[in-house]
PDB file of C-alpha atoms and ligand atoms in Angstrom:
ATOM      1  CA  UNK A  27       0.000   0.000   0.000  1.00 73.00           C
ATOM      2  CA  UNK A  28       1.393   3.391  -0.983  1.00 78.00           C
ATOM      3  CA  UNK A  29      -0.090   6.096   1.084  1.00 84.00           C
ATOM      4  CA  UNK A  30       1.521   9.399   2.020  1.00 86.00           C
ATOM      5  CA  UNK A  31      -0.254  12.197   3.840  1.00 87.00           C
ATOM      6  CA  UNK A  32       0.453  15.810   2.910  1.00 82.00           C
ATOM      7  CA  UNK A  33       3.889  15.973   4.525  1.00 78.00           C
ATOM      8  CA  UNK A  34       3.799  19.738   4.938  1.00 80.00           C
ATOM      9  CA  UNK A  35       0.926  19.293   7.417  1.00 84.00           C
ATOM     10  CA  UNK A  36       1.641  16.032   9.209  1.00 89.00           C
ATOM     11  CA  UNK A  37       4.060  13.166   8.769  1.00 90.00           C
ATOM     12  CA  UNK A  38       1.456  10.584   9.619  1.00 93.00           C
ATOM     13  CA  UNK A  39      -2.264  10.252   9.753  1.00 95.00           C
ATOM     14  CA  UNK A  40      -3.567   9.576  13.243  1.00 96.00           C
ATOM     15  CA  UNK A  41      -6.809   7.644  13.530  1.00 97.00           C
ATOM     16  CA  UNK A  42      -8.622   7.338  16.845  1.00 95.00           C
ATOM     17  CA  UNK A  43     -11.050   4.475  17.367  1.00 94.00           C
ATOM     18  CA  UNK A  44     -13.691   4.617  20.062  1.00 90.00           C
ATOM     19  CA  UNK A  45     -16.758   2.606  20.961  1.00 88.00           C
ATOM     20  CA  UNK A  46     -18.280   0.371  23.619  1.00 87.00           C
ATOM     21  CA  UNK A  47     -16.400  -2.522  25.220  1.00 84.00           C
ATOM     22  CA  UNK A  48     -16.427  -5.607  23.007  1.00 88.00           C
ATOM     23  CA  UNK A  49     -17.383  -3.675  19.863  1.00 91.00           C
ATOM     24  CA  UNK A  50     -14.289  -5.049  18.131  1.00 93.00           C
ATOM     25  CA  UNK A  51     -11.899  -2.072  18.242  1.00 91.00           C
ATOM     26  CA  UNK A  52      -8.763  -4.093  18.930  1.00 90.00           C
ATOM     27  CA  UNK A  53      -9.907  -6.727  16.421  1.00 93.00           C
ATOM     28  CA  UNK A  54     -10.441  -4.028  13.797  1.00 95.00           C
ATOM     29  CA  UNK A  55      -6.871  -2.765  14.158  1.00 93.00           C
ATOM     30  CA  UNK A  56      -5.605  -6.351  13.826  1.00 91.00           C
ATOM     31  CA  UNK A  57      -7.882  -6.810  10.806  1.00 95.00           C
ATOM     32  CA  UNK A  58      -6.535  -3.699   9.070  1.00 94.00           C
ATOM     33  CA  UNK A  59      -2.974  -4.896   9.596  1.00 90.00           C
ATOM     34  CA  UNK A  60      -3.906  -8.379   8.321  1.00 92.00           C
ATOM     35  CA  UNK A  61      -5.617  -6.933   5.219  1.00 93.00           C
ATOM     36  CA  UNK A  62      -2.733  -4.580   4.414  1.00 90.00           C
ATOM     37  CA  UNK A  63       0.039  -7.079   5.044  1.00 87.00           C
ATOM     38  CA  UNK A  64      -1.756 -10.050   3.530  1.00 87.00           C
ATOM     39  CA  UNK A  65      -1.038 -12.348   6.435  1.00 84.00           C
ATOM     40  CA  UNK A  66      -2.628 -12.958   9.769  1.00 82.00           C
ATOM     41  CA  UNK A  67      -1.759 -10.585  12.532  1.00 77.00           C
ATOM     42  CA  UNK A  68      -2.651 -10.508  16.207  1.00 71.00           C
ATOM     43  CA  UNK A  69      -1.224  -7.728  18.276  1.00 67.00           C
ATOM     44  CA  UNK A  70      -3.771  -5.254  19.607  1.00 64.00           C
ATOM     45  CA  UNK A  71      -5.076  -7.556  22.300  1.00 71.00           C
ATOM     46  CA  UNK A  72      -8.627  -8.521  21.502  1.00 72.00           C
ATOM     47  CA  UNK A  73     -10.597  -9.763  24.439  1.00 68.00           C
ATOM     48  CA  UNK A  74     -12.038 -13.194  23.965  1.00 61.00           C
ATOM     49  CA  UNK A  75     -13.976 -13.349  27.193  1.00 53.00           C
ATOM     50  CA  UNK A  76     -17.234 -12.537  25.474  1.00 47.00           C
ATOM     51  CA  UNK A  77     -19.260 -11.951  28.627  1.00 48.00           C
ATOM     52  CA  UNK A  78     -16.738  -9.495  29.962  1.00 53.00           C
ATOM     53  CA  UNK A  79     -18.228  -6.028  30.032  1.00 59.00           C
ATOM     54  CA  UNK A  80     -15.170  -4.339  31.463  1.00 62.00           C
ATOM     55  CA  UNK A  81     -12.667  -2.709  29.220  1.00 60.00           C
ATOM     56  CA  UNK A  82      -9.544  -4.680  28.402  1.00 59.00           C
ATOM     57  CA  UNK A  83      -7.512  -2.063  26.529  1.00 61.00           C
ATOM     58  CA  UNK A  84      -6.568   0.475  29.159  1.00 73.00           C
ATOM     59  CA  UNK A  85      -3.429   2.089  27.882  1.00 80.00           C
ATOM     60  CA  UNK A  86      -3.350   4.779  25.209  1.00 88.00           C
ATOM     61  CA  UNK A  87      -1.332   3.194  22.485  1.00 85.00           C
ATOM     62  CA  UNK A  88      -0.678   3.927  18.828  1.00 89.00           C
ATOM     63  CA  UNK A  89      -0.442   0.876  16.578  1.00 89.00           C
ATOM     64  CA  UNK A  90       1.941   1.248  13.672  1.00 89.00           C
ATOM     65  CA  UNK A  91       1.835  -0.823  10.502  1.00 86.00           C
ATOM     66  CA  UNK A  92       5.106  -2.166   9.201  1.00 85.00           C
ATOM     67  CA  UNK A  93       5.777  -1.685   5.516  1.00 82.00           C
ATOM     68  CA  UNK A  94       6.729  -4.683   3.433  1.00 77.00           C
ATOM     69  CA  UNK A  95      10.058  -3.150   2.418  1.00 80.00           C
ATOM     70  CA  UNK A  96      10.880  -1.906   5.947  1.00 83.00           C
ATOM     71  CA  UNK A  97       9.845   1.095   8.007  1.00 87.00           C
ATOM     72  CA  UNK A  98       6.242   1.877   8.830  1.00 90.00           C
ATOM     73  CA  UNK A  99       3.207   3.154   6.948  1.00 90.00           C
ATOM     74  CA  UNK A 100       2.451   6.791   7.767  1.00 92.00           C
ATOM     75  CA  UNK A 101      -0.805   5.870   9.510  1.00 94.00           C
ATOM     76  CA  UNK A 102      -1.280   5.115  13.178  1.00 94.00           C
ATOM     77  CA  UNK A 103      -4.362   3.674  14.808  1.00 94.00           C
ATOM     78  CA  UNK A 104      -5.066   4.372  18.435  1.00 90.00           C
ATOM     79  CA  UNK A 105      -7.356   2.057  20.304  1.00 81.00           C
ATOM     80  CA  UNK A 106      -8.632   3.297  23.599  1.00 78.00           C
ATOM     81  CA  UNK A 107     -10.324   1.806  26.572  1.00 73.00           C
ATOM     82  CA  UNK A 108     -13.998   1.124  25.844  1.00 79.00           C
ATOM     83  CA  UNK A 109     -16.875   3.372  26.676  1.00 80.00           C
ATOM     84  CA  UNK A 110     -18.794   1.811  29.505  1.00 79.00           C
ATOM     85  CA  UNK A 111     -22.219   2.325  30.893  1.00 80.00           C
ATOM     86  CA  UNK A 112     -22.503   4.676  33.864  1.00 79.00           C
ATOM     87  CA  UNK A 113     -20.491   7.352  35.628  1.00 77.00           C
ATOM     88  CA  UNK A 114     -16.847   6.748  36.578  1.00 76.00           C
ATOM     89  CA  UNK A 115     -16.474   3.584  34.492  1.00 78.00           C
ATOM     90  CA  UNK A 116     -14.678   3.152  31.187  1.00 79.00           C
ATOM     91  CA  UNK A 117     -12.899   5.942  29.397  1.00 82.00           C
ATOM     92  CA  UNK A 118     -14.074   9.463  30.125  1.00 85.00           C
ATOM     93  CA  UNK A 119     -15.357  11.532  27.226  1.00 83.00           C
ATOM     94  CA  UNK A 120     -13.093  14.373  28.481  1.00 89.00           C
ATOM     95  CA  UNK A 121     -10.034  12.139  28.034  1.00 91.00           C
ATOM     96  CA  UNK A 122     -11.063  11.295  24.474  1.00 89.00           C
ATOM     97  CA  UNK A 123     -11.328  15.020  23.820  1.00 91.00           C
ATOM     98  CA  UNK A 124      -7.814  15.540  25.168  1.00 95.00           C
ATOM     99  CA  UNK A 125      -6.595  12.659  22.988  1.00 95.00           C
ATOM    100  CA  UNK A 126      -8.193  14.242  19.899  1.00 95.00           C
ATOM    101  CA  UNK A 127      -6.335  17.487  20.613  1.00 96.00           C
ATOM    102  CA  UNK A 128      -3.082  15.549  21.017  1.00 96.00           C
ATOM    103  CA  UNK A 129      -2.620  16.194  24.726  1.00 97.00           C
ATOM    104  CA  UNK A 130      -2.482  12.532  25.786  1.00 95.00           C
ATOM    105  CA  UNK A 131       0.933  10.905  25.575  1.00 94.00           C
ATOM    106  CA  UNK A 132       1.309   7.274  24.643  1.00 91.00           C
ATOM    107  CA  UNK A 133       1.411   4.868  27.545  1.00 91.00           C
ATOM    108  CA  UNK A 134      -1.097   6.830  29.590  1.00 92.00           C
ATOM    109  CA  UNK A 135      -3.441   4.503  31.461  1.00 90.00           C
ATOM    110  CA  UNK A 136      -6.913   5.981  31.339  1.00 89.00           C
ATOM    111  CA  UNK A 137      -8.423   6.481  34.749  1.00 88.00           C
ATOM    112  CA  UNK A 138     -12.215   6.061  34.810  1.00 86.00           C
ATOM    113  CA  UNK A 139     -12.593   8.276  37.864  1.00 89.00           C
ATOM    114  CA  UNK A 140     -10.512  11.294  36.857  1.00 91.00           C
ATOM    115  CA  UNK A 141      -9.558  13.172  33.728  1.00 94.00           C
ATOM    116  CA  UNK A 142      -5.871  13.466  32.771  1.00 95.00           C
ATOM    117  CA  UNK A 143      -4.539  16.526  34.565  1.00 96.00           C
ATOM    118  CA  UNK A 144      -2.372  19.230  32.990  1.00 97.00           C
ATOM    119  CA  UNK A 145      -0.107  18.759  36.018  1.00 97.00           C
ATOM    120  CA  UNK A 146       0.671  15.176  35.066  1.00 97.00           C
ATOM    121  CA  UNK A 147       3.779  16.130  33.107  1.00 95.00           C
ATOM    122  CA  UNK A 148       4.654  12.492  32.319  1.00 96.00           C
ATOM    123  CA  UNK A 149       1.435  11.958  30.355  1.00 96.00           C
ATOM    124  CA  UNK A 150       0.077  15.383  29.470  1.00 98.00           C
ATOM    125  CA  UNK A 151       1.488  16.961  26.329  1.00 98.00           C
ATOM    126  CA  UNK A 152       1.009  20.722  26.731  1.00 98.00           C
ATOM    127  CA  UNK A 153       2.034  21.654  23.160  1.00 97.00           C
ATOM    128  CA  UNK A 154       0.769  19.052  20.690  1.00 96.00           C
ATOM    129  CA  UNK A 155       2.072  19.237  17.115  1.00 94.00           C
ATOM    130  CA  UNK A 156      -0.135  18.429  14.093  1.00 93.00           C
ATOM    131  CA  UNK A 157       1.350  14.904  14.274  1.00 92.00           C
ATOM    132  CA  UNK A 158       0.059  14.372  17.813  1.00 94.00           C
ATOM    133  CA  UNK A 159      -3.415  15.498  16.931  1.00 95.00           C
ATOM    134  CA  UNK A 160      -6.129  13.099  15.762  1.00 96.00           C
ATOM    135  CA  UNK A 161      -7.073  13.491  12.076  1.00 97.00           C
ATOM    136  CA  UNK A 162      -9.948  11.025  11.768  1.00 97.00           C
ATOM    137  CA  UNK A 163     -12.319   9.777  14.426  1.00 96.00           C
ATOM    138  CA  UNK A 164     -13.827   6.336  13.973  1.00 96.00           C
ATOM    139  CA  UNK A 165     -16.853   5.187  15.918  1.00 93.00           C
ATOM    140  CA  UNK A 166     -17.057   1.427  16.144  1.00 94.00           C
ATOM    141  CA  UNK A 167     -20.148  -0.576  17.080  1.00 92.00           C
ATOM    142  CA  UNK A 168     -21.289  -4.154  17.011  1.00 93.00           C
ATOM    143  CA  UNK A 169     -24.257  -4.005  14.601  1.00 93.00           C
ATOM    144  CA  UNK A 170     -26.101  -6.558  16.750  1.00 91.00           C
ATOM    145  CA  UNK A 171     -25.944  -4.607  19.980  1.00 84.00           C
ATOM    146  CA  UNK A 172     -29.533  -3.452  19.871  1.00 66.00           C
ATOM    147  CA  UNK A 173     -29.578  -1.484  23.047  1.00 70.00           C
ATOM    148  CA  UNK A 174     -26.809   1.012  23.502  1.00 78.00           C
ATOM    149  CA  UNK A 175     -27.490   2.459  26.929  1.00 84.00           C
ATOM    150  CA  UNK A 176     -28.377   6.153  27.257  1.00 84.00           C
ATOM    151  CA  UNK A 177     -25.165   6.844  29.194  1.00 84.00           C
ATOM    152  CA  UNK A 178     -22.999   5.383  26.408  1.00 85.00           C
ATOM    153  CA  UNK A 179     -25.038   7.326  23.807  1.00 85.00           C
ATOM    154  CA  UNK A 180     -24.448  10.454  25.887  1.00 85.00           C
ATOM    155  CA  UNK A 181     -20.680   9.852  26.009  1.00 85.00           C
ATOM    156  CA  UNK A 182     -20.590   9.232  22.263  1.00 87.00           C
ATOM    157  CA  UNK A 183     -22.530  12.426  21.653  1.00 87.00           C
ATOM    158  CA  UNK A 184     -20.070  14.456  23.743  1.00 87.00           C
ATOM    159  CA  UNK A 185     -17.163  12.978  21.761  1.00 89.00           C
ATOM    160  CA  UNK A 186     -18.847  13.668  18.414  1.00 91.00           C
ATOM    161  CA  UNK A 187     -19.605  17.246  19.322  1.00 91.00           C
ATOM    162  CA  UNK A 188     -16.026  17.858  20.398  1.00 89.00           C
ATOM    163  CA  UNK A 189     -14.749  16.340  17.146  1.00 93.00           C
ATOM    164  CA  UNK A 190     -17.143  18.565  15.221  1.00 94.00           C
ATOM    165  CA  UNK A 191     -15.841  21.648  17.082  1.00 92.00           C
ATOM    166  CA  UNK A 192     -12.290  20.642  16.188  1.00 93.00           C
ATOM    167  CA  UNK A 193     -13.314  19.971  12.573  1.00 94.00           C
ATOM    168  CA  UNK A 194     -12.195  16.334  12.806  1.00 96.00           C
ATOM    169  CA  UNK A 195     -13.978  14.128  10.240  1.00 96.00           C
ATOM    170  CA  UNK A 196     -15.872  11.132  11.551  1.00 96.00           C
ATOM    171  CA  UNK A 197     -16.846   7.791  10.173  1.00 95.00           C
ATOM    172  CA  UNK A 198     -18.503   4.771  11.735  1.00 96.00           C
ATOM    173  CA  UNK A 199     -17.861   1.077  11.338  1.00 97.00           C
ATOM    174  CA  UNK A 200     -20.345  -1.686  12.078  1.00 96.00           C
ATOM    175  CA  UNK A 201     -18.668  -4.949  13.140  1.00 96.00           C
ATOM    176  CA  UNK A 202     -19.859  -8.509  13.792  1.00 96.00           C
ATOM    177  CA  UNK A 203     -21.880  -8.442  10.559  1.00 96.00           C
ATOM    178  CA  UNK A 204     -21.337 -12.205  10.256  1.00 94.00           C
ATOM    179  CA  UNK A 205     -23.475 -12.671  13.370  1.00 93.00           C
ATOM    180  CA  UNK A 206     -26.196 -10.409  12.019  1.00 91.00           C
ATOM    181  CA  UNK A 207     -27.822 -12.721   9.521  1.00 89.00           C
ATOM    182  CA  UNK A 208     -27.401 -16.143   7.954  1.00 92.00           C
ATOM    183  CA  UNK A 209     -26.758 -14.759   4.454  1.00 92.00           C
ATOM    184  CA  UNK A 210     -23.623 -12.931   5.585  1.00 93.00           C
ATOM    185  CA  UNK A 211     -22.528 -15.713   7.924  1.00 92.00           C
ATOM    186  CA  UNK A 212     -22.507 -18.032   4.903  1.00 92.00           C
ATOM    187  CA  UNK A 213     -20.756 -15.586   2.593  1.00 93.00           C
ATOM    188  CA  UNK A 214     -19.491 -12.094   3.452  1.00 93.00           C
ATOM    189  CA  UNK A 215     -19.674 -11.222  -0.242  1.00 92.00           C
ATOM    190  CA  UNK A 216     -23.450 -11.006   0.128  1.00 91.00           C
ATOM    191  CA  UNK A 217     -23.215  -8.180   2.629  1.00 92.00           C
ATOM    192  CA  UNK A 218     -25.263  -5.773   0.510  1.00 89.00           C
ATOM    193  CA  UNK A 219     -28.003  -8.354  -0.107  1.00 92.00           C
ATOM    194  CA  UNK A 220     -28.969  -8.497   3.546  1.00 93.00           C
ATOM    195  CA  UNK A 221     -32.044  -6.423   4.325  1.00 94.00           C
ATOM    196  CA  UNK A 222     -31.545  -7.270   7.995  1.00 93.00           C
ATOM    197  CA  UNK A 223     -28.100  -5.663   7.986  1.00 94.00           C
ATOM    198  CA  UNK A 224     -29.504  -2.637   6.193  1.00 94.00           C
ATOM    199  CA  UNK A 225     -32.069  -2.242   8.970  1.00 93.00           C
ATOM    200  CA  UNK A 226     -29.359  -2.611  11.645  1.00 92.00           C
ATOM    201  CA  UNK A 227     -27.135  -0.061   9.927  1.00 93.00           C
ATOM    202  CA  UNK A 228     -30.007   2.419   9.688  1.00 93.00           C
ATOM    203  CA  UNK A 229     -30.675   2.031  13.434  1.00 89.00           C
ATOM    204  CA  UNK A 230     -26.965   2.401  14.161  1.00 87.00           C
ATOM    205  CA  UNK A 231     -26.800   5.530  12.029  1.00 90.00           C
ATOM    206  CA  UNK A 232     -29.619   7.258  13.866  1.00 88.00           C
ATOM    207  CA  UNK A 233     -28.371   6.100  17.305  1.00 84.00           C
ATOM    208  CA  UNK A 234     -24.922   7.651  16.832  1.00 85.00           C
ATOM    209  CA  UNK A 235     -25.919  10.500  14.513  1.00 88.00           C
ATOM    210  CA  UNK A 236     -23.541   9.520  11.727  1.00 91.00           C
ATOM    211  CA  UNK A 237     -25.064   9.439   8.223  1.00 93.00           C
ATOM    212  CA  UNK A 238     -25.431   6.084   6.467  1.00 94.00           C
ATOM    213  CA  UNK A 239     -22.981   7.046   3.734  1.00 94.00           C
ATOM    214  CA  UNK A 240     -20.237   7.378   6.390  1.00 94.00           C
ATOM    215  CA  UNK A 241     -21.006   3.979   7.901  1.00 96.00           C
ATOM    216  CA  UNK A 242     -19.145   0.873   6.786  1.00 97.00           C
ATOM    217  CA  UNK A 243     -19.847  -2.804   7.493  1.00 97.00           C
ATOM    218  CA  UNK A 244     -16.895  -4.994   8.434  1.00 97.00           C
ATOM    219  CA  UNK A 245     -16.294  -8.557   9.501  1.00 97.00           C
ATOM    220  CA  UNK A 246     -13.190  -8.625  11.657  1.00 96.00           C
ATOM    221  CA  UNK A 247     -10.658 -11.378  11.695  1.00 94.00           C
ATOM    222  CA  UNK A 248     -11.307 -13.121  14.975  1.00 87.00           C
ATOM    223  CA  UNK A 249     -11.904 -16.885  15.016  1.00 82.00           C
ATOM    224  CA  UNK A 250     -10.096 -17.603  11.766  1.00 84.00           C
ATOM    225  CA  UNK A 251      -7.104 -15.322  11.183  1.00 83.00           C
ATOM    226  CA  UNK A 252      -6.343 -16.532   7.629  1.00 88.00           C
ATOM    227  CA  UNK A 253      -6.629 -13.599   5.160  1.00 91.00           C
ATOM    228  CA  UNK A 254      -9.650 -13.718   2.844  1.00 93.00           C
ATOM    229  CA  UNK A 255     -10.316 -11.399  -0.096  1.00 95.00           C
ATOM    230  CA  UNK A 256     -14.008 -10.862   0.661  1.00 95.00           C
ATOM    231  CA  UNK A 257     -13.233  -9.723   4.196  1.00 96.00           C
ATOM    232  CA  UNK A 258     -10.284  -7.627   3.059  1.00 96.00           C
ATOM    233  CA  UNK A 259     -12.482  -5.738   0.579  1.00 96.00           C
ATOM    234  CA  UNK A 260     -14.785  -4.505   3.347  1.00 97.00           C
ATOM    235  CA  UNK A 261     -11.909  -3.704   5.708  1.00 97.00           C
ATOM    236  CA  UNK A 262      -9.926  -1.845   3.038  1.00 96.00           C
ATOM    237  CA  UNK A 263     -13.024   0.043   1.841  1.00 97.00           C
ATOM    238  CA  UNK A 264     -13.364   1.426   5.362  1.00 97.00           C
ATOM    239  CA  UNK A 265      -9.625   2.220   5.438  1.00 96.00           C
ATOM    240  CA  UNK A 266      -9.828   4.003   2.083  1.00 96.00           C
ATOM    241  CA  UNK A 267     -12.542   6.296   3.409  1.00 96.00           C
ATOM    242  CA  UNK A 268     -10.545   6.927   6.574  1.00 97.00           C
ATOM    243  CA  UNK A 269      -7.557   8.009   4.454  1.00 95.00           C
ATOM    244  CA  UNK A 270      -9.711  10.204   2.178  1.00 95.00           C
ATOM    245  CA  UNK A 271     -11.308  11.974   5.117  1.00 96.00           C
ATOM    246  CA  UNK A 272      -7.928  12.354   6.788  1.00 95.00           C
ATOM    247  CA  UNK A 273      -6.483  13.933   3.655  1.00 93.00           C
ATOM    248  CA  UNK A 274      -9.415  16.354   3.445  1.00 93.00           C
ATOM    249  CA  UNK A 275      -8.812  17.357   7.048  1.00 94.00           C
ATOM    250  CA  UNK A 276      -5.076  17.915   6.457  1.00 92.00           C
ATOM    251  CA  UNK A 277      -5.973  20.006   3.383  1.00 90.00           C
ATOM    252  CA  UNK A 278      -8.132  22.266   5.530  1.00 87.00           C
ATOM    253  CA  UNK A 279      -5.568  22.550   8.320  1.00 83.00           C
TER     254      UNK A 279
HETATM  255  N1  LIG B 131     -17.866 -12.912  14.846  1.00 67.95           N
HETATM  256  C1  LIG B 131     -17.192 -11.784  15.033  1.00 67.95           C
HETATM  257  N2  LIG B 131     -16.507 -11.591  16.194  1.00 67.95           N
HETATM  258  C2  LIG B 131     -15.819 -10.425  16.353  1.00 67.95           C
HETATM  259  C3  LIG B 131     -15.798  -9.414  15.341  1.00 67.95           C
HETATM  260  N3  LIG B 131     -15.045  -8.379  15.796  1.00 67.95           N
HETATM  261  C4  LIG B 131     -14.616  -8.730  17.040  1.00 67.95           C
HETATM  262  N4  LIG B 131     -15.077  -9.953  17.386  1.00 67.95           N
HETATM  263  C5  LIG B 131     -14.898 -10.653  18.687  1.00 67.95           C
HETATM  264  O1  LIG B 131     -15.523  -9.833  19.688  1.00 67.95           O
HETATM  265  C6  LIG B 131     -14.781  -9.867  20.912  1.00 67.95           C
HETATM  266  C7  LIG B 131     -14.408  -8.437  21.352  1.00 67.95           C
HETATM  267  O2  LIG B 131     -13.499  -7.867  20.427  1.00 67.95           O
HETATM  268  P1  LIG B 131     -12.382  -6.790  20.836  1.00 67.95           P
HETATM  269  O3  LIG B 131     -11.630  -6.458  19.601  1.00 67.95           O
HETATM  270  O4  LIG B 131     -11.609  -7.231  22.030  1.00 67.95           O
HETATM  271  O5  LIG B 131     -13.312  -5.544  21.287  1.00 67.95           O
HETATM  272  P2  LIG B 131     -12.879  -4.126  21.929  1.00 67.95           P
HETATM  273  O6  LIG B 131     -13.269  -4.199  23.380  1.00 67.95           O
HETATM  274  O7  LIG B 131     -13.749  -3.114  21.217  1.00 67.95           O
HETATM  275  O8  LIG B 131     -11.435  -3.903  21.683  1.00 67.95           O
HETATM  276  C8  LIG B 131     -13.587 -10.760  20.624  1.00 67.95           C
HETATM  277  O9  LIG B 131     -13.908 -12.044  21.087  1.00 67.95           O
HETATM  278  C9  LIG B 131     -13.446 -10.756  19.111  1.00 67.95           C
HETATM  279  O10 LIG B 131     -12.862 -11.949  18.636  1.00 67.95           O
HETATM  280  C10 LIG B 131     -16.528  -9.640  14.107  1.00 67.95           C
HETATM  281  O11 LIG B 131     -16.576  -8.823  13.170  1.00 67.95           O
HETATM  282  N5  LIG B 131     -17.190 -10.851  14.022  1.00 67.95           N
HETATM  283 MG1  LIG B 132      -9.844  -3.472  22.965  1.00 67.95          MG
END
């Protein structure tokens, strides 16, 4: 993959992924790396304890993608601790805002009960450069999670509004489409034939306030890590839109 952001603005495109616990954020990052590199990849720790509702990814970490010929692609994906239902649990919307502005240094462990303080000089970056700042915000949801609780919706709304104020483009990705209906479970190629998925995506769109044309269905690599073209197409379609939106944002910077 040859991608270069506008180097006069930023050396790499920074993509921030947020969403509820278990939505498939870590799996999505692994899936992108698998699709780009053409071989299975497991690094961003995906949590296999399906009943677990507590967030597994706690540290703010940027995942780089190694280039075939050496070095890294100029894109980094940050996966953050999941949004959880209720006060003082999961990542705080305020911390996601700080991350978008580039104030959160890598390695910071999100604290559900308090927002990163300016006085925490080890983790707070007082003067973020355009490289530290987030260029695309990605909202990730399991398309089958019918009830997103009002408190999670509220947190997502706060994040979206902050991104809008900062002019950061936003897209949404619907995961677990294979568990949504038998047609897709049998063959991911038939993703656009499923009226059930269409209904789910429409509900998702209105729940998070992101238009349908900015919402992409994906089946993550989870049980079977072997690369497959039909899965890669959906994953890379989402990536292509992320890059396009990121470029538009850099243009406007
Ligand atoms: N069937 C299926 N399982 C998925 C998909 N995406 C993620 N998973 C599984 O869902 C669980 C939670 O995923 P994870 O990436 O840890 O979610 P996170 O909390 O958002 O980082 C794991 O068991 C994954 O293997 C998907 O598209 N389809
Ligand atoms: Mg995770």
